[in-house]
Structures are given as structure tokens and as C-alpha cells.
Short mmCIF file of C-alpha atoms in Angstrom, two decimals:
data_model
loop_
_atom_site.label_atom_id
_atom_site.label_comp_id
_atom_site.label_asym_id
_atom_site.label_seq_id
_atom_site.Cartn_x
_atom_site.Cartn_y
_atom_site.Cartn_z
CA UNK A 1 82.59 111.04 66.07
CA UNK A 2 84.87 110.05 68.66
CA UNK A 3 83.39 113.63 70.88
CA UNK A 4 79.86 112.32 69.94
CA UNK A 5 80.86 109.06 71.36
CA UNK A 6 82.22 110.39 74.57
CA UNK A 7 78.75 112.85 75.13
CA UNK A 8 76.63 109.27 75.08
CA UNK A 9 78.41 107.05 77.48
CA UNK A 10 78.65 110.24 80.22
CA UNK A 11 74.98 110.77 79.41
CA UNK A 12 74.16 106.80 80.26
CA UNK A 13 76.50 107.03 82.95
CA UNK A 14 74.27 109.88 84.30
CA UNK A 15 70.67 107.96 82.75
CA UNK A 16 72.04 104.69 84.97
CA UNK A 17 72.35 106.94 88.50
CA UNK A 18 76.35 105.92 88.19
CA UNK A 19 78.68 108.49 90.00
CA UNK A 20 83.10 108.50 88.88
CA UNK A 21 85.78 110.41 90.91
CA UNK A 22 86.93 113.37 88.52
CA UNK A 23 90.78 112.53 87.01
CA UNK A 24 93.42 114.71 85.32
CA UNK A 25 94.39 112.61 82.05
CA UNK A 26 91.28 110.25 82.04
CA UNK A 27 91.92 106.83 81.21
CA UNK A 28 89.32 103.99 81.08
CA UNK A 29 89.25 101.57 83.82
CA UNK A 30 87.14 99.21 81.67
CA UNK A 31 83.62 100.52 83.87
CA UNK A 32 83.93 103.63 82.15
CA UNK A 33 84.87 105.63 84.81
CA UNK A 34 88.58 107.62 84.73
CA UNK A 35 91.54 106.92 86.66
CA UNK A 36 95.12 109.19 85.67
CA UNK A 37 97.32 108.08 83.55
CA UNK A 38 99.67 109.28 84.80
CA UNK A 39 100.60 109.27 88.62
CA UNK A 40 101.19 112.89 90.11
CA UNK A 41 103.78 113.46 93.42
CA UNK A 42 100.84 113.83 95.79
CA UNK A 43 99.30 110.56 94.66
CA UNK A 44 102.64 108.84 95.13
CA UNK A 45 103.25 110.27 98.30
CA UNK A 46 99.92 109.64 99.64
CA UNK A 47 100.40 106.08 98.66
CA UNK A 48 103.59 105.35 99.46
CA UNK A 49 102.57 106.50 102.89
CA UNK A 50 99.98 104.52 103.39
CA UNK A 51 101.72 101.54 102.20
CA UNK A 52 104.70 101.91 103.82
CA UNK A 53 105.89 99.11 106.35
CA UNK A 54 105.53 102.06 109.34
CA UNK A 55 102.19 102.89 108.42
CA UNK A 56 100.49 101.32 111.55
CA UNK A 57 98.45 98.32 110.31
CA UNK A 58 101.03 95.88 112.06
CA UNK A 59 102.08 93.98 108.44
CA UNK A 60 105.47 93.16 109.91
CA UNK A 61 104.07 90.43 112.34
CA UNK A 62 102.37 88.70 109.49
CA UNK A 63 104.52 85.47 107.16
CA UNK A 64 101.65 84.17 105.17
CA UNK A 65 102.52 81.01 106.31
CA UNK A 66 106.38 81.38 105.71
CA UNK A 67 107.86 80.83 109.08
CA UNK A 68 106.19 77.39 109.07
CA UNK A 69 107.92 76.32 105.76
CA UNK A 70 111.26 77.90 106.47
CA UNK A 71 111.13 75.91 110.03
CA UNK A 72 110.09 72.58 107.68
CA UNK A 73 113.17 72.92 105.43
CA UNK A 74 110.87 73.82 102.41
CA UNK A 75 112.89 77.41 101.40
CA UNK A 76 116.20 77.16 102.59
CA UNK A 77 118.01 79.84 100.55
CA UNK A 78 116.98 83.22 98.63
CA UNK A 79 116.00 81.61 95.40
CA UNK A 80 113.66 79.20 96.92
CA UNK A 81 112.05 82.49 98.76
CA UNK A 82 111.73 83.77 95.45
CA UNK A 83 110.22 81.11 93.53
CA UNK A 84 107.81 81.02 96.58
CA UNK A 85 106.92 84.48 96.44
CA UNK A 86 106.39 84.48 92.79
CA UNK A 87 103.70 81.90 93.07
CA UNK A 88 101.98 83.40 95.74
CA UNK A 89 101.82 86.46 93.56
CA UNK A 90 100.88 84.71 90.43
CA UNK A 91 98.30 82.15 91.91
CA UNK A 92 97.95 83.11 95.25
CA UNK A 93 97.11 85.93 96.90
CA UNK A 94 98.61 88.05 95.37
CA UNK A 95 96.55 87.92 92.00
CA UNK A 96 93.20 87.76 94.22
CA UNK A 97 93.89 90.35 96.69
CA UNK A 98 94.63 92.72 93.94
CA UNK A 99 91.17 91.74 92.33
CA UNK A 100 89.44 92.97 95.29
CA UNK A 101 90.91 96.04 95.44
CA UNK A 102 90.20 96.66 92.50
CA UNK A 103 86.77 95.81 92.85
CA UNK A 104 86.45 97.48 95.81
CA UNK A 105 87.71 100.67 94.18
CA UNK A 106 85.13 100.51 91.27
CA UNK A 107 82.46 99.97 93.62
CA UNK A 108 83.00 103.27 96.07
CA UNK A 109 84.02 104.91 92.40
CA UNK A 110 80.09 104.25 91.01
CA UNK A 111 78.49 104.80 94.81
CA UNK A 112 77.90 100.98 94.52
CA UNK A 113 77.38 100.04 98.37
CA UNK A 114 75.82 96.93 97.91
CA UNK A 115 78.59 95.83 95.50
CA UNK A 116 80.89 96.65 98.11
CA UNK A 117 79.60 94.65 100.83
CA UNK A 118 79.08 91.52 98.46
CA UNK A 119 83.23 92.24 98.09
CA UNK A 120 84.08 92.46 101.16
CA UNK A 121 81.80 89.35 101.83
CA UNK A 122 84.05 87.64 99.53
CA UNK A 123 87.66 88.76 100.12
CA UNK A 124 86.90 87.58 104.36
CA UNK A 125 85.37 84.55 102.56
CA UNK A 126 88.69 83.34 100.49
CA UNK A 127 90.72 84.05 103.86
CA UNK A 128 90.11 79.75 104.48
CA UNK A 129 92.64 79.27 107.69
CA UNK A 130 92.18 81.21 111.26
CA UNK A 131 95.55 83.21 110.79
CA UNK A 132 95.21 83.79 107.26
CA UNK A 133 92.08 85.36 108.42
CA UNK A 134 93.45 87.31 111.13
CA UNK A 135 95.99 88.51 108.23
CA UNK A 136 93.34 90.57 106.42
CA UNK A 137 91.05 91.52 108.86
CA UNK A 138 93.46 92.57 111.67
CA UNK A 139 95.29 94.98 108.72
CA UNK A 140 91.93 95.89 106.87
CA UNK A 141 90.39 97.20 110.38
CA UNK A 142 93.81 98.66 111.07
CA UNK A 143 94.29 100.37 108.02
CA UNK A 144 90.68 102.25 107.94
CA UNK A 145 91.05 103.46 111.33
CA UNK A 146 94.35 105.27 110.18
CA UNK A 147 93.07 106.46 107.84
CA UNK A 148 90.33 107.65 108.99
CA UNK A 149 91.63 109.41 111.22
CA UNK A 150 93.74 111.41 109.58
CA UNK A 151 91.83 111.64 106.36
CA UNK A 152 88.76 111.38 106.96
CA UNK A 153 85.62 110.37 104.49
CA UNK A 154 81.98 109.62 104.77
CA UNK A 155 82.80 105.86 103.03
CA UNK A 156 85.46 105.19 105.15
CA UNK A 157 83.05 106.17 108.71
CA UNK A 158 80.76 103.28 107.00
CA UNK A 159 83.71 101.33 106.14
CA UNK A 160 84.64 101.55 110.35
CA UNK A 161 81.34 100.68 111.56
CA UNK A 162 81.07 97.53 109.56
CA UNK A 163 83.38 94.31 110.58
CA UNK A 164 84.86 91.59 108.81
CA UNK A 165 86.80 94.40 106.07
CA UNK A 166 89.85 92.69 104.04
CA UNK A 167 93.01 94.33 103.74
CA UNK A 168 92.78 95.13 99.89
CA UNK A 169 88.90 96.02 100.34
CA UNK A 170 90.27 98.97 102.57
CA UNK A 171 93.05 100.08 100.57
CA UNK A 172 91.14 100.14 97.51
CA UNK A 173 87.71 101.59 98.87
CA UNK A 174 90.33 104.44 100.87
CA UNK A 175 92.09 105.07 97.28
CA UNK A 176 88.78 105.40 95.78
CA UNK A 177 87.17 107.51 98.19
CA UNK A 178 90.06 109.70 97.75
CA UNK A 179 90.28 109.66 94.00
CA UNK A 180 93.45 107.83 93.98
CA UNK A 181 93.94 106.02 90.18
CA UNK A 182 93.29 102.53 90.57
CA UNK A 183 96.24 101.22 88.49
CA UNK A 184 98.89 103.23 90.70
CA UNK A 185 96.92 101.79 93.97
CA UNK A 186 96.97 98.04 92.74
CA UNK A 187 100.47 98.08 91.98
CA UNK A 188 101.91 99.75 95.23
CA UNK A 189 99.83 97.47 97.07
CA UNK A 190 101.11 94.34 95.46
CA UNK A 191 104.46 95.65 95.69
CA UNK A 192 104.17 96.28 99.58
CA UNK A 193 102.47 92.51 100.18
CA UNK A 194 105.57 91.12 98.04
CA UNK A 195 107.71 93.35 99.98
CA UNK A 196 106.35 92.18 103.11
CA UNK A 197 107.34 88.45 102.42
CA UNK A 198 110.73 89.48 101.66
CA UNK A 199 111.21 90.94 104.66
CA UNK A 200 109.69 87.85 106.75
CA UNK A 201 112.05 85.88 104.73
CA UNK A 202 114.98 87.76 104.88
CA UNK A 203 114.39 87.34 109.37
CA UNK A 204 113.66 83.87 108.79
CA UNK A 205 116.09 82.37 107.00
CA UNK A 206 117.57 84.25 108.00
CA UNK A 207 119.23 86.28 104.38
CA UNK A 208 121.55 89.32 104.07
CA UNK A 209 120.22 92.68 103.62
CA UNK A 210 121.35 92.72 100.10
CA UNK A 211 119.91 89.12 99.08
CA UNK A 212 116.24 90.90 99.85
CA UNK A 213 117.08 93.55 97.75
CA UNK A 214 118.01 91.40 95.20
CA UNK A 215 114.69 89.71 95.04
CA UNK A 216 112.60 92.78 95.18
CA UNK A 217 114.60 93.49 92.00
CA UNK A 218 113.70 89.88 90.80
CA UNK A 219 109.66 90.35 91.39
CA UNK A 220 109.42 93.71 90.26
CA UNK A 221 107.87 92.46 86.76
CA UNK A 222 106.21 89.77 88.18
CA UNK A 223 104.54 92.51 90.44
CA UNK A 224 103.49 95.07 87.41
CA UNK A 225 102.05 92.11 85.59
CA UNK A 226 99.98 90.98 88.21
CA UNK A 227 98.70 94.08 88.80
CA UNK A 228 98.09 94.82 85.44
CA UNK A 229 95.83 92.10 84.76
CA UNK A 230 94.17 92.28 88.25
CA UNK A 231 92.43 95.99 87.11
CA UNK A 232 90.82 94.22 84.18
CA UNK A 233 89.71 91.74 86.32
CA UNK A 234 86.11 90.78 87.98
CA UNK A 235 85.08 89.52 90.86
CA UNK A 236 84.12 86.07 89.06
CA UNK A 237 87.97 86.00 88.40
CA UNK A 238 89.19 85.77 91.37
CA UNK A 239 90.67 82.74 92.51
CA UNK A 240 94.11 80.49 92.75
CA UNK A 241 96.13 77.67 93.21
CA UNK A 242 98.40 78.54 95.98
CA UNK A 243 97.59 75.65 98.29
CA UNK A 244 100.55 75.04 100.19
CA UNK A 245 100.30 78.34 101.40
CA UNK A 246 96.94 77.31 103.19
CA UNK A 247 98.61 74.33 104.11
CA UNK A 248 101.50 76.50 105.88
CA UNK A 249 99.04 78.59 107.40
CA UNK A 250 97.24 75.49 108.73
CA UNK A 251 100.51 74.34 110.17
CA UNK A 252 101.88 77.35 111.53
CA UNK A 253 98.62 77.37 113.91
CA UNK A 254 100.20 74.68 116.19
CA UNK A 255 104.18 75.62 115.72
CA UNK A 256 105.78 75.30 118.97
CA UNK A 257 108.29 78.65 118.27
CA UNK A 258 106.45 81.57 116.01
CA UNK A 259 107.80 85.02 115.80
CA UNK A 260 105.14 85.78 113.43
CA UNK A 261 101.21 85.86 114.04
CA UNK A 262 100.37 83.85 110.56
#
């Protein structure tokens, strides 16, 4: 039964036009196409280099607003950066980014172009300052050009002629494109944005060395949860509460003294 089962959903998969990467170990992704379940050492190598902080999309010039609210008084101290970071992750964007690339990754997964664009559309769209803008675009246009150039596909040449492409969009259109399992490519992704704040904080505050690694060891479940849910997530779902963060970016616009560009 459960063979019979299988044979009918590839066989409306292939009835409905819809196209999946081929994966060792399939597990659903809730579309019906496959990701691995289990994450082999070129997959983690080939994302841990292109989420690394020396990958060259510039992510160390970026707080999220941060350098505004340290300079305020707002997070004076290590836990404060956490709690902060932990919201951002749970209601900000954190939770949404991850939604897009996941999106993003389902829709270069089915061939889906149109669906792409409409994500892309909205990811630039829920960038609402100038700098927070700058944030995604500057690293999404950054990031495809990398990678296109040293591994090149056809979706990521359309990818480069278009404009206006978020961060996540290109990280999870690139790890689709390249049949990279979109669990393993949500989570190092939010684990490199929350690893990015803690390393604006940790220059900020300014914090020890240690202290940062301390709080990378206090986020690491809020990070697997968040990505977690964000793969079983739609587009619909995307969406948050993280308005100071706005209001930071807002304020960090007109800052007299800025190391950072957001």
C-alpha cells in the first residue's frame, strides 16, 4: 500500500509539470518533494562555506539596528544582547527570513519562477527602513555573484540579472539549485544571522571573546526551533513583532558615530 501510495503522488507530481532535485534518504518537505535526512560532509562543507563570516557578502558591516541601541543604553551587558537576539530570532527576522528561504528553495525545487519572483517581491518588501534594506539586498546581490562565480547555475545567471534579491531568497534559491536539503540550509543560515549579531555585539559593547561564545551556546535551541518551524512554513506565515528593531534601524540612519552600515 504504502509503494502504491508513493507510485501516485510521483505520477501527479509528473501529471502537474512539477520538477524535485533528486536526494539520498528522501524526506518530505511538506510539497512533496525530497530533501536528505541526513546531512552528508560535502553538503556541510559547501554550506558552511558559503555561510561563513569570510565568505564575501560583507555581513560583518551590518548590526540590524544594534549599534543604535547599544549607543542608547538599551543592551548594556551580554544577557541583554541575548534576550535581544532571541527576539529577533523568534519574532523578528529571524523567523521571516528563514520563511523565505525556504520558500525560495521550494520554488527553484518545482521550476516555479513566477513563485520565485512573487518571493523575492516580498522578502525586499518586509525590509521597511533604508538600511534594513540595504542589509538584504547589498548581501543577497553579493552572495549570488559569489556564487555564481564559482558555482555556477542557469537559476542563479537569472537570479544575477534580476535586482532587488533578499539575502535568504539567494541562499535558499543557490541551495536549491544545487540540491542542498532545505532543513540543513535553513538552520546554518539562521545560525550565521544569529552569529552575526553576536559578533556586532560582542564589538559594541564591547564583550569578551568568551561572553559571545557563551551566547551562541545560549541560542543554539532557540536557532533549531526556529528553523524547524520556518520549513513548514508558507509564505502567508511570514511575519513578526520585532518593532524596535525597525525603530533602531530608523534611528541608526541619523547616528552621529556608526561603525556599522545598518
Amino acid at each position: 500500500m504504502a509503494m502504491a501510495d508513493d507510485r501516485n503522488r510521483l505520477s501527479a507530481r509528473r501529471r502537474s509539470g512539477r520538477r524535485c532535485w533528486k536526494a539520498a534518504a528522501p524526506a518530505d518537505d511538506g510539497e512533496g518533494c525530497t530533501t536528505r535526512a541526513a546531512v552528508s560532509a560535502p553538503v556541510l562543507a559547501r554550506l558552511l562555506t558559503w555561510l561563513s563570516p569570510a565568505f564575501p557578502v560583507g555581513g560583518f558591516s551590518y548590526s540590524h539596528g544594534l549599534e543604535w541601541l547599544v549607543e542608547a543604553g538599551h543592551i548594556p551587558d551580554a544577557p541583554r544582547l541575548g534576550d535581544w537576539i532571541e527576539d529577533v530570532l523568534r519574532h523578528g527576522a529571524g523567523r521571516t527570513d528563514a520563511i523565505f528561504l525556504a520558500e525560495a528553495w521550494r520554488a527553484v525545487a518545482v521550476a516555479d519562477a513566477a513563485r520565485l519572483k512573487e518571493i523575492a517581491d516580498v522578502a525586499a518588501a518586509f525590509a521597511t527602513t533604508a538600511e534594513r534594506r540595504l542589509e538584504t539586498l547589498a548581501q543577497g546581490a553579493a552572495f549570488l555573484t559569489a556564487v555564481a562565480a564559482a558555482w555556477p547555475h542557469p537559476v542563479l545567471g537569472e537570479l544575477n540579472d534580476a535586482s532587488g534579491i533578499a539575502y535568504p531568497v539567494a541562499v535558499g534559491a543557490s541551495a536549491a539549485a544545487h540540491g542542498l536539503p532545505l532543513p540543513a540550509a535553513a538552520h546554518a543560515f539562521t545560525q550565521a544571522f544569529a552569529a552575526s549579531l553576536v559578533s556586532a555585539g560582542v564589538r559594541l559593547i564591547p564583550l569578551g571573546q568568551s561572553d559571545g561564545l557563551r551566547l551562541l551556546a545560549r541560542l543554539e535551541g532557540v536557532i533549531a526551533e526556529v528553523a524547524a518551524a520556518a520549513v513548514r512554513l508558507r509564505l502567508e506565515d511570514a511575519g513578526g513583532a520585532a518593532i524596535l528593531v525597525e525603530i533602531a534601524s530608523m534611528r541608526h540612519e541619523t547616528q552621529y558615530t556608526r561603525l556599522f552600515r545598518s
